[in-house]
């Protein structure tokens, strides 16, 4: 990892470190500050969840280049695993890793055959898998109740609850619980980021990037492409599964339309792609912007004289537009834009030019 | 439980005509430009809404609606290709996929904005009329939709086979570089092909609006079925697409004998995934496999 | 190339601070003493799959609140004055997570005094956790499924009787027809329901009554169908093959229209046809024409109920919005009135006291069937349903309960 300081200021390293720590402290303190009456805490929790999902998707979609439109399957499976087990008495916290494992196993099931497909075809297959899974989960109870083999899984005639969804009992002190989950969500986010960082800087990650660039060449050079691709999928699925599990435990109610729905998959594609696909920070930025934009837009109204337009549906419209712009003009997303800005900034002042020319330039920063 | 099998099969055949119309545009675009057009779903949905507007707001006769809509969508497709899609023609295929996905999102959400998410239907004077043939009740609507779809496809096939532009399209699909060498303006041809593909999608959407209910989310499951048909039936032949459409429609219809009706779409999606996976290397693999055998030129 | 970890932290920190700054600025000290207005909050599906129903609810709420405000507002004894109501209304896009987020926002950011419900069982099931979590009184007119009220929640109240009861009412009515000799016995039933808890409860209700009286009823086919159905063909082919005498379905307006269209195209016919609460909606009757005649429906309200309150509301609504009143806005209207009444009874805006007043509600002269609003221990109302039948020429007949019935039901449906 490079320790070359960028010419931001006299002592760049310490400055950034302090700013980063301040940010971290802020995050930790949010529940205590009860800002906006506690709404910021909910928003923060959602952000952590989305950052986790975004980062996890990026491992498969960004580093490896296999764009998946079916990641909602992992999210949903994680949510359902947790809920089903919790309703049968398993302590919720234990269900967290189990949720990830089940999601990963399912990923292996459909991923192994599908990963053979290249770029576009893999994407189409994942849309198919995502929708098929949603339909299956919606109707699983009706299917299972006629089969003696699976009858044992039903409890009071309910396994997945189908369209009714499943409800978790709410704990007596919901507020404290929510705060605990805020920190839990934050922890999960940092774990995801740590994993992503580790992957990026490891030999495994190098292999993934190679696969992304040219799979045949990678294969020739000796990268075990199939194994790596599957590993990436498993890692991605595991973390998204855990995110789903956390979601279920926070909201206490899940149904197939929500957790297996195409919109969830879309969100997981949009966030890292707009933020900066294939980078470490891109998915984070993308997720933060996604949540904040959605929150602000949700209650915004555009008033043009007598014509009042509710902007609540504009969210995806904006994102669709951003996606088009990004694909056309800046494939590296917001991070790419940021870097362009940074390099423009660096090239600005004459004193910087003098200072910069004495540093070994590494091309486009 | 005695399901009326003949009625089921007739129904499937009528639906297959519609499915074929919907898939051919997809196949054409892929054949000529090697682009997987996710915006196809958005175009179909807009075709349905265009029909809705034209029929219910402007009072146009439902069977004349395609006459207005098809040229409109053709122009739209050409514009889309010239100003947007062309830029990512030579980028990795995933870029065009994402781009068209973004366009689909935009189309979908503009529809939400303008029409709200209500499920709508179009009622024509002929909507509920049926007539009986050999004891099978056939809906006039469905029959006309089938007829229009087949007419369009036959017309297209003649166009591709017997006009300069048509042959140029087929040439570009086979080998873009060689086509340029013989003087074909491939850029123009691609615009044309995209335009035709979009027009077909619009037509399919219009026809579907007459027999199905629709909302802005409409199109996604049909898109997947379209891919399924294209992969099943192959690209460059009308016969292939028609066959694929028939196979899928029949599979769907007969599936209710074994699974719940609610899982009918599941069958289609499962077929899609399986077909994509077992065809080695996807669509290209199928062609490569069949080329040496002289099945496809 | 990668950005170093500290840069990442900085960016995240800056991003969060920068983007949340407006929120920070917005929060200030809570206002003390008599508030200038009573703030009620709600999130309705104004876009998305439930947009039509959500729109009706919006109109109902707004009509009620305008009426109350025109009279000066709600009398709150604690401050000895009438305070007008302000309604904050958000669009949850028919999406569960959005609904939850919005109710959180209403409670925390907008600091509402009480909450009015949304529409639709899945949405309500999801977001009712929020009022319970923050202990804010909540009453809704759009969620009938019993499960919502089976969670031991103290702050949640509902104005719709359960779907199970709807199915039972329908079945009991059919039993009465059998006793009157108009319907054969036993009768074979085909029941289908949308794949939601609403539909499942309906199907279960039908099955329960069937098991209790096997000499009267037999269920020959029991199927769910996907919500927002596009093609009713596979479902109806199966129904056709089942050769039932009676066709019962539970569907939303859109699906009811889609299914019945195909039903007619396929040439299906049964002795009794019912789509649960649907059937009388003008939009559907216009689209289906004569095909919608003789459909029996079982609903929470009808503009034809001959009580004074029902008629008064129907007139008010027609005048304000230039369209006939259906049950959606009627129940929404009453929901808002019930909440206002509870605040008045409590004499204060204190959430716990308002909640207690809601629990003890006994409102007479209401437009609901039976004229009286009260809640069971679980928070759900338990009043009667009204049943109607579509008659030719766009007309409507009330067929149950006896004291509001305007006509005898036409059973079986005449063959064409």
PDB file of N, CA and C in Angstrom, chain A residues 36 39-40 43 289-301 311-312 315, chain C residues 19-20 22-23 26 101 105 109:
ATOM      1  N   UNK A  36     -31.754  15.005  15.687  1.00  0.00           N
ATOM      2  CA  UNK A  36     -33.022  14.926  14.944  1.00  0.00           C
ATOM      3  C   UNK A  36     -33.941  13.920  15.626  1.00  0.00           C
ATOM      4  N   UNK A  39     -33.705  10.126  14.640  1.00  0.00           N
ATOM      5  CA  UNK A  39     -33.883   9.692  13.266  1.00  0.00           C
ATOM      6  C   UNK A  39     -32.545   9.464  12.598  1.00  0.00           C
ATOM      7  N   UNK A  40     -31.567  10.273  13.015  1.00  0.00           N
ATOM      8  CA  UNK A  40     -30.243  10.114  12.429  1.00  0.00           C
ATOM      9  C   UNK A  40     -29.686   8.738  12.739  1.00  0.00           C
ATOM     10  N   UNK A  43     -31.192   6.395  10.257  1.00  0.00           N
ATOM     11  CA  UNK A  43     -30.570   6.653   8.971  1.00  0.00           C
ATOM     12  C   UNK A  43     -29.146   6.097   8.955  1.00  0.00           C
ATOM     13  N   UNK A 289     -24.277   8.331  -0.434  1.00  0.00           N
ATOM     14  CA  UNK A 289     -25.042   9.245  -1.291  1.00  0.00           C
ATOM     15  C   UNK A 289     -26.439   8.682  -1.546  1.00  0.00           C
ATOM     16  N   UNK A 290     -26.501   7.376  -1.780  1.00  0.00           N
ATOM     17  CA  UNK A 290     -27.786   6.722  -2.060  1.00  0.00           C
ATOM     18  C   UNK A 290     -28.767   6.947  -0.909  1.00  0.00           C
ATOM     19  N   UNK A 291     -28.323   6.652   0.295  1.00  0.00           N
ATOM     20  CA  UNK A 291     -29.229   6.766   1.443  1.00  0.00           C
ATOM     21  C   UNK A 291     -29.636   8.210   1.676  1.00  0.00           C
ATOM     22  N   UNK A 292     -28.666   9.100   1.638  1.00  0.00           N
ATOM     23  CA  UNK A 292     -28.974  10.488   1.937  1.00  0.00           C
ATOM     24  C   UNK A 292     -29.872  11.094   0.870  1.00  0.00           C
ATOM     25  N   UNK A 293     -29.528  10.843  -0.398  1.00  0.00           N
ATOM     26  CA  UNK A 293     -30.367  11.379  -1.483  1.00  0.00           C
ATOM     27  C   UNK A 293     -31.785  10.847  -1.353  1.00  0.00           C
ATOM     28  N   UNK A 294     -31.895   9.544  -1.085  1.00  0.00           N
ATOM     29  CA  UNK A 294     -33.219   8.953  -0.972  1.00  0.00           C
ATOM     30  C   UNK A 294     -33.998   9.594   0.163  1.00  0.00           C
ATOM     31  N   UNK A 295     -33.321   9.807   1.276  1.00  0.00           N
ATOM     32  CA  UNK A 295     -34.012  10.382   2.419  1.00  0.00           C
ATOM     33  C   UNK A 295     -34.513  11.790   2.131  1.00  0.00           C
ATOM     34  N   UNK A 296     -33.671  12.587   1.519  1.00  0.00           N
ATOM     35  CA  UNK A 296     -34.056  13.973   1.257  1.00  0.00           C
ATOM     36  C   UNK A 296     -35.137  14.042   0.192  1.00  0.00           C
ATOM     37  N   UNK A 297     -35.019  13.171  -0.798  1.00  0.00           N
ATOM     38  CA  UNK A 297     -35.974  13.222  -1.902  1.00  0.00           C
ATOM     39  C   UNK A 297     -37.347  12.719  -1.462  1.00  0.00           C
ATOM     40  N   UNK A 298     -37.341  11.782  -0.546  1.00  0.00           N
ATOM     41  CA  UNK A 298     -38.576  11.121  -0.122  1.00  0.00           C
ATOM     42  C   UNK A 298     -39.649  12.100   0.295  1.00  0.00           C
ATOM     43  N   UNK A 299     -39.240  13.167   0.923  1.00  0.00           N
ATOM     44  CA  UNK A 299     -40.244  14.086   1.424  1.00  0.00           C
ATOM     45  C   UNK A 299     -40.207  15.412   0.699  1.00  0.00           C
ATOM     46  N   UNK A 300     -39.496  15.442  -0.398  1.00  0.00           N
ATOM     47  CA  UNK A 300     -39.381  16.721  -1.104  1.00  0.00           C
ATOM     48  C   UNK A 300     -40.520  16.884  -2.092  1.00  0.00           C
ATOM     49  N   UNK A 301     -40.884  18.091  -2.291  1.00  0.00           N
ATOM     50  CA  UNK A 301     -41.891  18.401  -3.292  1.00  0.00           C
ATOM     51  C   UNK A 301     -41.415  19.556  -4.142  1.00  0.00           C
ATOM     52  N   UNK A 311     -41.791  14.448  -5.423  1.00  0.00           N
ATOM     53  CA  UNK A 311     -40.546  13.941  -5.988  1.00  0.00           C
ATOM     54  C   UNK A 311     -40.192  12.556  -5.489  1.00  0.00           C
ATOM     55  N   UNK A 312     -41.096  11.924  -4.744  1.00  0.00           N
ATOM     56  CA  UNK A 312     -40.690  10.678  -4.093  1.00  0.00           C
ATOM     57  C   UNK A 312     -40.263   9.597  -5.059  1.00  0.00           C
ATOM     58  N   UNK A 315     -36.202   9.282  -7.086  1.00  0.00           N
ATOM     59  CA  UNK A 315     -34.970   8.681  -6.613  1.00  0.00           C
ATOM     60  C   UNK A 315     -34.316   7.789  -7.661  1.00  0.00           C
TER      61      UNK A 315
ATOM     62  N   UNK C  19     -23.231  15.996   4.694  1.00  0.00           N
ATOM     63  CA  UNK C  19     -24.575  15.727   4.211  1.00  0.00           C
ATOM     64  C   UNK C  19     -25.611  15.778   5.315  1.00  0.00           C
ATOM     65  N   UNK C  20     -25.183  15.543   6.524  1.00  0.00           N
ATOM     66  CA  UNK C  20     -26.152  15.581   7.628  1.00  0.00           C
ATOM     67  C   UNK C  20     -26.250  16.939   8.290  1.00  0.00           C
ATOM     68  N   UNK C  22     -27.506  19.731   7.398  1.00  0.00           N
ATOM     69  CA  UNK C  22     -28.844  20.344   7.438  1.00  0.00           C
ATOM     70  C   UNK C  22     -29.701  19.784   8.561  1.00  0.00           C
ATOM     71  N   UNK C  23     -29.577  18.487   8.810  1.00  0.00           N
ATOM     72  CA  UNK C  23     -30.363  17.868   9.868  1.00  0.00           C
ATOM     73  C   UNK C  23     -29.973  18.441  11.220  1.00  0.00           C
ATOM     74  N   UNK C  26     -31.409  21.631  11.799  1.00  0.00           N
ATOM     75  CA  UNK C  26     -32.865  21.625  11.945  1.00  0.00           C
ATOM     76  C   UNK C  26     -33.333  21.320  13.350  1.00  0.00           C
ATOM     77  N   UNK C 101     -39.286   3.759   7.248  1.00  0.00           N
ATOM     78  CA  UNK C 101     -38.420   4.927   7.334  1.00  0.00           C
ATOM     79  C   UNK C 101     -39.245   6.192   7.541  1.00  0.00           C
ATOM     80  N   UNK C 105     -39.435   8.897  10.559  1.00  0.00           N
ATOM     81  CA  UNK C 105     -39.224  10.318  10.322  1.00  0.00           C
ATOM     82  C   UNK C 105     -40.343  11.118  10.958  1.00  0.00           C
ATOM     83  N   UNK C 109     -38.472  13.289  13.450  1.00  0.00           N
ATOM     84  CA  UNK C 109     -38.158  14.593  12.875  1.00  0.00           C
ATOM     85  C   UNK C 109     -39.342  15.535  12.950  1.00  0.00           C
TER      86      UNK C 109
END
